[in-house]
Coordinates of C-alpha atoms and ligand atoms in Angstrom, one line a residue:
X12 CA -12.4 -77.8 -90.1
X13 CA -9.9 -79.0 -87.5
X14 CA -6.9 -76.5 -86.5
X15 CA -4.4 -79.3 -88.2
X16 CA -6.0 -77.9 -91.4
X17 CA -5.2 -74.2 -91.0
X18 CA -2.3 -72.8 -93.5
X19 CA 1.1 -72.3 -92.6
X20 CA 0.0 -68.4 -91.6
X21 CA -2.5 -68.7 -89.4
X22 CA -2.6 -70.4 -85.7
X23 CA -5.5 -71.5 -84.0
X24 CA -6.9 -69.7 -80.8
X25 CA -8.3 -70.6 -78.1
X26 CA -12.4 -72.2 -78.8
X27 CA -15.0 -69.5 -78.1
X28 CA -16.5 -71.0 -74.6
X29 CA -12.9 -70.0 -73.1
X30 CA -14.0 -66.7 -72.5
X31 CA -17.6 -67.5 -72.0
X32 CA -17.8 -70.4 -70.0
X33 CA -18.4 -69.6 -66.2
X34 CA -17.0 -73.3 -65.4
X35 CA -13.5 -72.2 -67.2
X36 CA -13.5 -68.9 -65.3
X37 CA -14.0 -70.7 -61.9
X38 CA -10.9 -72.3 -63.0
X39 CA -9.5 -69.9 -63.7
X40 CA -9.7 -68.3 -61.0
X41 CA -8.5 -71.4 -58.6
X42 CA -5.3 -71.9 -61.1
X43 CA -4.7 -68.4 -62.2
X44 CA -5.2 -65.6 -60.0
X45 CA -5.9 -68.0 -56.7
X46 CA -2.5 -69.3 -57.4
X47 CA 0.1 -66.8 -58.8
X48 CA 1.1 -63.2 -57.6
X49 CA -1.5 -60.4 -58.1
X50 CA -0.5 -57.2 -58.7
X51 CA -3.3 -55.6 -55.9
X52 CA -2.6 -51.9 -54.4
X53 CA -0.2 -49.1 -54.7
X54 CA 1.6 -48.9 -51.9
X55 CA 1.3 -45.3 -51.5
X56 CA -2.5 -45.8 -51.0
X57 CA -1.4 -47.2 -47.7
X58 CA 0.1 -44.2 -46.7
X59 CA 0.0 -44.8 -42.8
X60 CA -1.2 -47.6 -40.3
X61 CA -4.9 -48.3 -40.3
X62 CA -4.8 -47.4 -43.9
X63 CA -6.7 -50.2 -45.9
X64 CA -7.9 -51.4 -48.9
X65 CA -10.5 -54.4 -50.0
X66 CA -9.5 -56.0 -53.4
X67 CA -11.1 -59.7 -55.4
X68 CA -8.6 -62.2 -56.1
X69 CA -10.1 -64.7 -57.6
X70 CA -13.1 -65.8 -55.6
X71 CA -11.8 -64.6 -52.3
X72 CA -11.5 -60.8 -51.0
X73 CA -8.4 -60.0 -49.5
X74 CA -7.9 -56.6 -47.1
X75 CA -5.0 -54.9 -47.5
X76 CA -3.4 -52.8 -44.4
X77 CA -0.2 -51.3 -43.4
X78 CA 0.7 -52.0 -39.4
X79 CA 2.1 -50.3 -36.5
X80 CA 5.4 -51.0 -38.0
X81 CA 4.9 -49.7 -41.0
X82 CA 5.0 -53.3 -42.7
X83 CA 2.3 -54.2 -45.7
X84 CA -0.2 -56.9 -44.4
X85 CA -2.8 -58.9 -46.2
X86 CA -5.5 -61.2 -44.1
X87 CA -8.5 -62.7 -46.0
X88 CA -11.2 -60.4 -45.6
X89 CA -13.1 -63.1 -43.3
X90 CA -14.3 -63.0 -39.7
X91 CA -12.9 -65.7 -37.8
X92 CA -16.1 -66.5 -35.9
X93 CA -18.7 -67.1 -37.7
X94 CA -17.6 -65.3 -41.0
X95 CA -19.2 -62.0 -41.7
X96 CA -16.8 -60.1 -44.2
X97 CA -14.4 -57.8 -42.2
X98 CA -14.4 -54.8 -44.3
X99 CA -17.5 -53.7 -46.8
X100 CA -15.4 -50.7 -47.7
X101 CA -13.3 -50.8 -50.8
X102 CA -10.9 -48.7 -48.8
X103 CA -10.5 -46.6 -45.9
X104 CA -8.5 -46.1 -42.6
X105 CA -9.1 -47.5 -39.1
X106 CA -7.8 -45.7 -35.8
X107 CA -6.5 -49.1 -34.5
X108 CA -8.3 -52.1 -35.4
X109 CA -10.5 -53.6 -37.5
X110 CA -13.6 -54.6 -35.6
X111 CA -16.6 -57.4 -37.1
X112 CA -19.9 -55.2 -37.7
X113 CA -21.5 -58.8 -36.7
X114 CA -20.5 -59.9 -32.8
X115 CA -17.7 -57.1 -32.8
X116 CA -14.8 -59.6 -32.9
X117 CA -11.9 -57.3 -33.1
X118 CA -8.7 -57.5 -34.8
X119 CA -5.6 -55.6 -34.7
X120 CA -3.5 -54.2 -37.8
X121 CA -1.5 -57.2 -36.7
X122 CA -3.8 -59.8 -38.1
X123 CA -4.7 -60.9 -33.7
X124 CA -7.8 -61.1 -32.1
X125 CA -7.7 -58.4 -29.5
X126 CA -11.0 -58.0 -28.0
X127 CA -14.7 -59.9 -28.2
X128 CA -17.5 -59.9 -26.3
X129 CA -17.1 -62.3 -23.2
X130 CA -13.2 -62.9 -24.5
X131 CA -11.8 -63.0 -21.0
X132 CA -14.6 -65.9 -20.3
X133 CA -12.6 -67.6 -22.9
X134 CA -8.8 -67.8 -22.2
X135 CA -8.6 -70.7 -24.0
X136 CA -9.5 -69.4 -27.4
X137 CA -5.4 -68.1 -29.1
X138 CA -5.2 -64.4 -29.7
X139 CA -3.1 -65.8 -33.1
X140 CA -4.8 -69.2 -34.0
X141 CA -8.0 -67.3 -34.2
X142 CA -6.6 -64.1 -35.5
X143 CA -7.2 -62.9 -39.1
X144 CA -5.6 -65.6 -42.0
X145 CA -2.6 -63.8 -43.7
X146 CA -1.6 -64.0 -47.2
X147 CA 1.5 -63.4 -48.6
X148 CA 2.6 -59.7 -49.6
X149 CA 5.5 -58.5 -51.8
X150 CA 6.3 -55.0 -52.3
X151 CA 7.8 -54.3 -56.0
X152 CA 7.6 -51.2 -58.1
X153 CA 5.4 -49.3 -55.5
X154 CA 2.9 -51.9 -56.0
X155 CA 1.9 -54.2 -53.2
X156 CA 1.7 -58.0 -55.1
X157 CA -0.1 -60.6 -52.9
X158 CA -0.3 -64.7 -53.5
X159 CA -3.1 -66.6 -51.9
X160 CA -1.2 -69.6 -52.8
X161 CA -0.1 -71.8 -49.5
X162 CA 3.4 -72.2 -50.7
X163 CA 3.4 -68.8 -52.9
X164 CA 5.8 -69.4 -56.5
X165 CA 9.1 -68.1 -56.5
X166 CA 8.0 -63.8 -56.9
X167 CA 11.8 -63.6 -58.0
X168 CA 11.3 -66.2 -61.2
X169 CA 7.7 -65.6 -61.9
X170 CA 7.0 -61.8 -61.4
X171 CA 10.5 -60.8 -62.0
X172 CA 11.3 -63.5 -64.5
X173 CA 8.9 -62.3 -66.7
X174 CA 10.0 -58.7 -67.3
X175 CA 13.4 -60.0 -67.8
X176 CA 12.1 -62.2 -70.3
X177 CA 10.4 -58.8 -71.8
X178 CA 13.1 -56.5 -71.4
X179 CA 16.5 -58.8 -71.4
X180 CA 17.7 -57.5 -67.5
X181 CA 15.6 -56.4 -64.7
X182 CA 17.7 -53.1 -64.2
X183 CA 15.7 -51.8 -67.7
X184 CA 12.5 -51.4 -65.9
X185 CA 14.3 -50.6 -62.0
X186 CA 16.5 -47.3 -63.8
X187 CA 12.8 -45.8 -64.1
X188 CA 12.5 -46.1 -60.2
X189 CA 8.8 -46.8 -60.1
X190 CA 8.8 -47.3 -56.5
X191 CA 9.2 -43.6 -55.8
X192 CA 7.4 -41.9 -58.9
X193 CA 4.1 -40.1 -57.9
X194 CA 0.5 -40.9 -59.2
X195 CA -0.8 -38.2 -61.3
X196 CA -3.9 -39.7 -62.7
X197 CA -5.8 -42.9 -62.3
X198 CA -9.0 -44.0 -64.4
X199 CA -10.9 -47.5 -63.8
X200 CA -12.4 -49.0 -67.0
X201 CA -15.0 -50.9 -66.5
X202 CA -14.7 -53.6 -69.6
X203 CA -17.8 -55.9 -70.2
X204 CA -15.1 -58.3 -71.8
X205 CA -13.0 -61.6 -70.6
X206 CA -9.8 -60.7 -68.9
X207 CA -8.0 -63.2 -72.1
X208 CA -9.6 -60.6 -74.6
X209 CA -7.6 -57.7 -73.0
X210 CA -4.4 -59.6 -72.3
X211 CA -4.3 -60.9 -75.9
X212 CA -5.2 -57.1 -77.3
X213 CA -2.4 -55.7 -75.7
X214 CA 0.2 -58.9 -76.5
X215 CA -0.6 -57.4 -80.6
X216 CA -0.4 -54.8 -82.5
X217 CA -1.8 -55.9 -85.8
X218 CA -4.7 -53.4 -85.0
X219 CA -2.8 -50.3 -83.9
X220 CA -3.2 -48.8 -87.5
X221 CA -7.0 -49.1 -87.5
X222 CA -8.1 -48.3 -84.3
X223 CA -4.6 -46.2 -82.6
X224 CA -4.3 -42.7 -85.1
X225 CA -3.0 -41.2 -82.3
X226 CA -0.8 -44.1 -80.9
X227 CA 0.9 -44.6 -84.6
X228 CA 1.3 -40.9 -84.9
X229 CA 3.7 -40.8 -82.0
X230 CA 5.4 -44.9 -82.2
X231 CA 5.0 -44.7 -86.4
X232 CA 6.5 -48.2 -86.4
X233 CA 3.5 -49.5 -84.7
X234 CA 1.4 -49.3 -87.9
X235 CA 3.6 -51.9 -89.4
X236 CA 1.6 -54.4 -86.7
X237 CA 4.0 -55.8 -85.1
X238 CA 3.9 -54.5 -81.4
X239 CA 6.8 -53.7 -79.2
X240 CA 6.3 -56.7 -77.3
X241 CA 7.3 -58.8 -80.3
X242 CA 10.9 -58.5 -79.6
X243 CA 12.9 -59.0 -76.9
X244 CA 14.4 -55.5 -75.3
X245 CA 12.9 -53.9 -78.7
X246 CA 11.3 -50.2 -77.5
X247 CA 9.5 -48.3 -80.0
X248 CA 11.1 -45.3 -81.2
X249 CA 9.1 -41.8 -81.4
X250 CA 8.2 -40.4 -84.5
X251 CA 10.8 -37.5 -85.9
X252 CA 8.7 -34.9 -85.1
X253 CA 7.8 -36.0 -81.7
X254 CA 9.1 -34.4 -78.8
X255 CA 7.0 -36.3 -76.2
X256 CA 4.6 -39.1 -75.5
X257 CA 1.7 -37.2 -75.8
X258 CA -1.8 -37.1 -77.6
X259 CA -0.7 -34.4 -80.2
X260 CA 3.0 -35.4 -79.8
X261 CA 3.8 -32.2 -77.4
X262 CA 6.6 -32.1 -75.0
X263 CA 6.2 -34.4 -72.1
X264 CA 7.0 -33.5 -68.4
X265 CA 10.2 -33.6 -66.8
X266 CA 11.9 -37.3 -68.1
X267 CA 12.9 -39.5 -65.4
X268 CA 16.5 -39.5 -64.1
X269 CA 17.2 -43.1 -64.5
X270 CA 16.1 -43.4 -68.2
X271 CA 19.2 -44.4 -70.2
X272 CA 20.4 -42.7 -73.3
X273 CA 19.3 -45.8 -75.6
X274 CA 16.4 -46.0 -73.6
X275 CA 15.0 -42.2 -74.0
X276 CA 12.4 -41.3 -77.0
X277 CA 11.1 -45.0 -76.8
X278 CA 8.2 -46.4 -75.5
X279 CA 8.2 -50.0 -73.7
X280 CA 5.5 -52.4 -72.8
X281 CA 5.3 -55.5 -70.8
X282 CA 2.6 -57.9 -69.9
X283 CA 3.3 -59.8 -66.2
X284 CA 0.8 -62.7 -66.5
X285 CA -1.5 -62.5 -65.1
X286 CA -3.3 -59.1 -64.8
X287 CA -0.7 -56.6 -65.0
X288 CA 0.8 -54.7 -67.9
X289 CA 3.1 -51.8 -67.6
X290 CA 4.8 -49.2 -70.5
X291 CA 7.5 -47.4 -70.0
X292 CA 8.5 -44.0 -71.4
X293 CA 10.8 -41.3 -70.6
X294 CA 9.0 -39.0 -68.5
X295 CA 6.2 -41.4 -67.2
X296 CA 5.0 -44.9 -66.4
X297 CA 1.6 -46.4 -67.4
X298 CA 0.7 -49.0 -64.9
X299 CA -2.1 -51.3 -65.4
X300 CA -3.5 -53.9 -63.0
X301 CA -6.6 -55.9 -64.7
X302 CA -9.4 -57.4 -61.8
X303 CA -11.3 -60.2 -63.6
X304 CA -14.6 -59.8 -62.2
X305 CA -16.5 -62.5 -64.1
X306 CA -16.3 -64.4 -67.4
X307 CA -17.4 -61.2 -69.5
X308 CA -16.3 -58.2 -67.3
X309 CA -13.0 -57.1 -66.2
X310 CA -12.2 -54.0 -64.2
X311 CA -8.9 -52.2 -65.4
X312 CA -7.6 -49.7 -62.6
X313 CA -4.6 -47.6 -64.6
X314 CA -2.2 -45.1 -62.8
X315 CA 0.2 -42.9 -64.7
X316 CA 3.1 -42.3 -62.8
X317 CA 5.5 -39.4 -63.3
X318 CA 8.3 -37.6 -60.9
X319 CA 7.1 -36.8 -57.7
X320 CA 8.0 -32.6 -58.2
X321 CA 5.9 -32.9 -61.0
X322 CA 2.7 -34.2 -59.4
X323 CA 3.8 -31.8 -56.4
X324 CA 4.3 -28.6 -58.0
X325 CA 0.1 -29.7 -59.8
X326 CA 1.9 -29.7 -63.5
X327 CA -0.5 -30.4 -66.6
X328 CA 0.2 -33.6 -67.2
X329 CA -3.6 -34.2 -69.0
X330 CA -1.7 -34.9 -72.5
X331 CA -0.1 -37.9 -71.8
X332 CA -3.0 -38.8 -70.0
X333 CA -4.8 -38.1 -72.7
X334 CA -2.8 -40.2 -75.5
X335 CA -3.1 -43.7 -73.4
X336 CA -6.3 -43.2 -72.3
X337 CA -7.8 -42.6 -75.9
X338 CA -5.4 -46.1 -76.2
X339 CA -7.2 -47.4 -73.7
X340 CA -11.0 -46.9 -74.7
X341 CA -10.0 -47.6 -78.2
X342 CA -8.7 -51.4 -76.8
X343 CA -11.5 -51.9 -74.4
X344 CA -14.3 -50.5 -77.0
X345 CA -12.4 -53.7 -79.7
X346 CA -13.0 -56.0 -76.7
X347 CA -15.9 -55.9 -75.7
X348 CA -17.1 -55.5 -79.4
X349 CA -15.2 -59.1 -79.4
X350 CA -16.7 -60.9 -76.7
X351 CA -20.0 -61.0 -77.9
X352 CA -18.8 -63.2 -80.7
X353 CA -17.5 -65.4 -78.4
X354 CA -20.4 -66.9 -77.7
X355 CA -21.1 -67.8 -81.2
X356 CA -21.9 -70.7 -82.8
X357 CA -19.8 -69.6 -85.6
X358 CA -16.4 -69.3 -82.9
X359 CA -17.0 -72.6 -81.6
X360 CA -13.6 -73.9 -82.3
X361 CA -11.9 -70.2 -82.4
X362 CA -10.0 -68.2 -84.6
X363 CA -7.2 -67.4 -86.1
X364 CA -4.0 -65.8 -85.5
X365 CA -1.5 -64.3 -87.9
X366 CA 2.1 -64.5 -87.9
X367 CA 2.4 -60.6 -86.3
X368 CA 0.4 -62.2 -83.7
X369 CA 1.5 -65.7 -83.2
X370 CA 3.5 -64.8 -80.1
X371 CA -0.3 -64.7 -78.5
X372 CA -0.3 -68.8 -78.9
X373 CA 2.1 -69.0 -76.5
X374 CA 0.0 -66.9 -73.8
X375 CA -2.3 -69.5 -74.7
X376 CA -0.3 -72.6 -74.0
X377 CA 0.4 -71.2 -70.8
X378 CA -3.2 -70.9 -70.0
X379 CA -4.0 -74.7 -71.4
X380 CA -0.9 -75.5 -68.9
X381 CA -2.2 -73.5 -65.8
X382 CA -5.5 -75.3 -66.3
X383 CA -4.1 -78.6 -66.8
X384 CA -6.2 -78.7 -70.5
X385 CA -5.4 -79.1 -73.9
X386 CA -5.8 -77.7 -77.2
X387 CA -8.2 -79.7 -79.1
X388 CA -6.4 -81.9 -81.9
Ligands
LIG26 S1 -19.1 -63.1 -37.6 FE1 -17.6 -61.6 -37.0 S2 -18.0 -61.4 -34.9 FE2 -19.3 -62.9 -35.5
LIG27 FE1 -4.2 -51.4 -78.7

């Protein structure tokens, strides 16, 4: 059966080797995350100078510092002489430089070489020519965003661009002030699924009424199956009997300033291809930032954000917790009892999509156009 055959309903997906093929990954990971901004690091994480952290993008690890000047930095976590990695640490702080564990090449929070063995028998060899490689850093929402591209995409049109797409205007997401909410809680799922799997489970909400009791309970349109991201601007509105975004419906903490009136007792979400999906609600922010890891595992690091006097002043805030993160292993526990099927014979040539979730073919046109590929005919 070819996908020209399917009925007006159904769309095709993308073939089964897509999220199974380590060739496709490697692509992947040179067109997709190589190329575009990557959500990497809170910015509060790098609280002073010295303060670092180590993070995958795509094939490459990338440190992550602040400097003397208080200014986020990124270098490619590679020694300059003969290539040892830098840092083995997936975070940590240094006094004042980063020095090789190899020869002890030694570079400053500056990216420069500042000191080697012998170096002053060299004073030919450029403090900056053979000074850590930088990578381009953007700070947005609290979250440092780094492009590994040499001439990085427009952050403005493709980061940006995208929640404006989700939301109609940026200022819906900037009223909740993300930048300066605390973090109150952050888990990291380990998912033995492809990154698509997640992105695509998220994009839907055709399953919410089997697998989300809680979720419906609290956003009762969502067991209709059509997810908040199927409209542009559209937030979910909370049950009747719900006073807050919690897993038993409960009050929530204390809602953020910002929020607008038409804005307060919904519940937002947003994918920013690729790796990053956000939902807003009045009194807190669920941030997540997925790190493909290989072809059939993904890490997915997730902060929940609320007012800073409420982390601060050590408020419970374990019920909202509670309701995404039962979300969450409810959506990671459907993926990864998807990607095993994905390796089918059966799934050769895909699935099927229905019309609640055709807005998922788009998501994979853009991955057939990223890759330079086509949908088979
Ligand atoms: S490889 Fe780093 S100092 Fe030699
Ligand atoms: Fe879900």
């Amino acid at each position: 059966m070819t996908s020209t055959s399917l009925p007006d309903s159904l769309i095709a997906t993308l073939p089964g080797t897509s999220y199974t093929d380590p060739a496709i990954f490697a692509q992947e990971q040179e067109f997709i995350f190589e190329s575009m901004w990557f959500c990497a690091v809170r910015s509060s994480e790098l609280a002073k100078p010295g303060a670092f952290r180590t993070v995958d993008v795509g094939r490459e690890s990338i440190l992550v510092t602040r400097a003397r000047d208080n200014s986020i930095r990124a270098y490619f976590n590679v020694c300059r002489h003969r290539g040892a990695r830098l840092c083995t640490e997936e975070a940590g702080e240094v006094k004042r430089a980063f020095q090789c564990p190899y020869h002890a090449w030694t570079y400053g929070l500056d990216g420069k070489l500042v000191a080697a063995p012998n170096l002053t028998k060299m004073p030919d060899v450029g403090r900056t020519e053979y000074g850590l490689t930088p990578v381009a850093t953007r700070e947005w929402l609290g979250y440092v965003w780094i492009c590994l591209a040499e001439s990085p995409p427009s952050f403005d049109e493709d980061v940006i661009g995208e929640v404006v797409t989700r939301l109609g205007d940026a200022g819906a997401i900037e009223r909740y002030g993300i930048e300066s909410l605390s973090v109150g809680n952050r888990i990291t799922y380990d998912v033995k699924a492809n990154w698509k799997l997640i992105i695509e489970n998220f994009m839907e909400c055709y399953h919410c009424a089997t697998i989300h009791p809680e979720l419906t309970e609290v956003l009762p349109e969502f067991a209709d199956g059509f997810a908040a991201q199927y409209y542009v601007g559209h937030g979910a509105e909370f049950g009747e009997e719900v006073q807050g975004f919690t897993v038993d419906g409960s009050a929530g903490l204390d809602r953020i300033p910002g929020v607008a009136e038409d804005q307060d007792r919904r519940y937002y979400a947003i994918t920013v291809k690729p790796q990053v999906f956000i939902n807003l609600v009045p009194d807190h922010v669920i941030f997540h930032r997925m790190y493909p890891v290989a072809v059939d595992r993904t890490i997915v690091e997730c902060d929940w954000l609320y007012m800073p006097h409420v982390v601060d002043s050590g408020r419970d805030v374990s019920r909202s917790v509670e309701l995404f993160d039962r979300v969450n292993r409810q959506d990671f526990d459907a993926c990864e009892r998807t990607q095993p099927g994905m390796g089918s014979r059966m799934y050769a040539k895909g699935g099927v999509l229905v019309p609640s979730e055709h807005h998922i073919g788009a998501f994979h046109d853009w991955v057939h156009e990223r890759l330079g590929t086509h949908p088979p005919q």
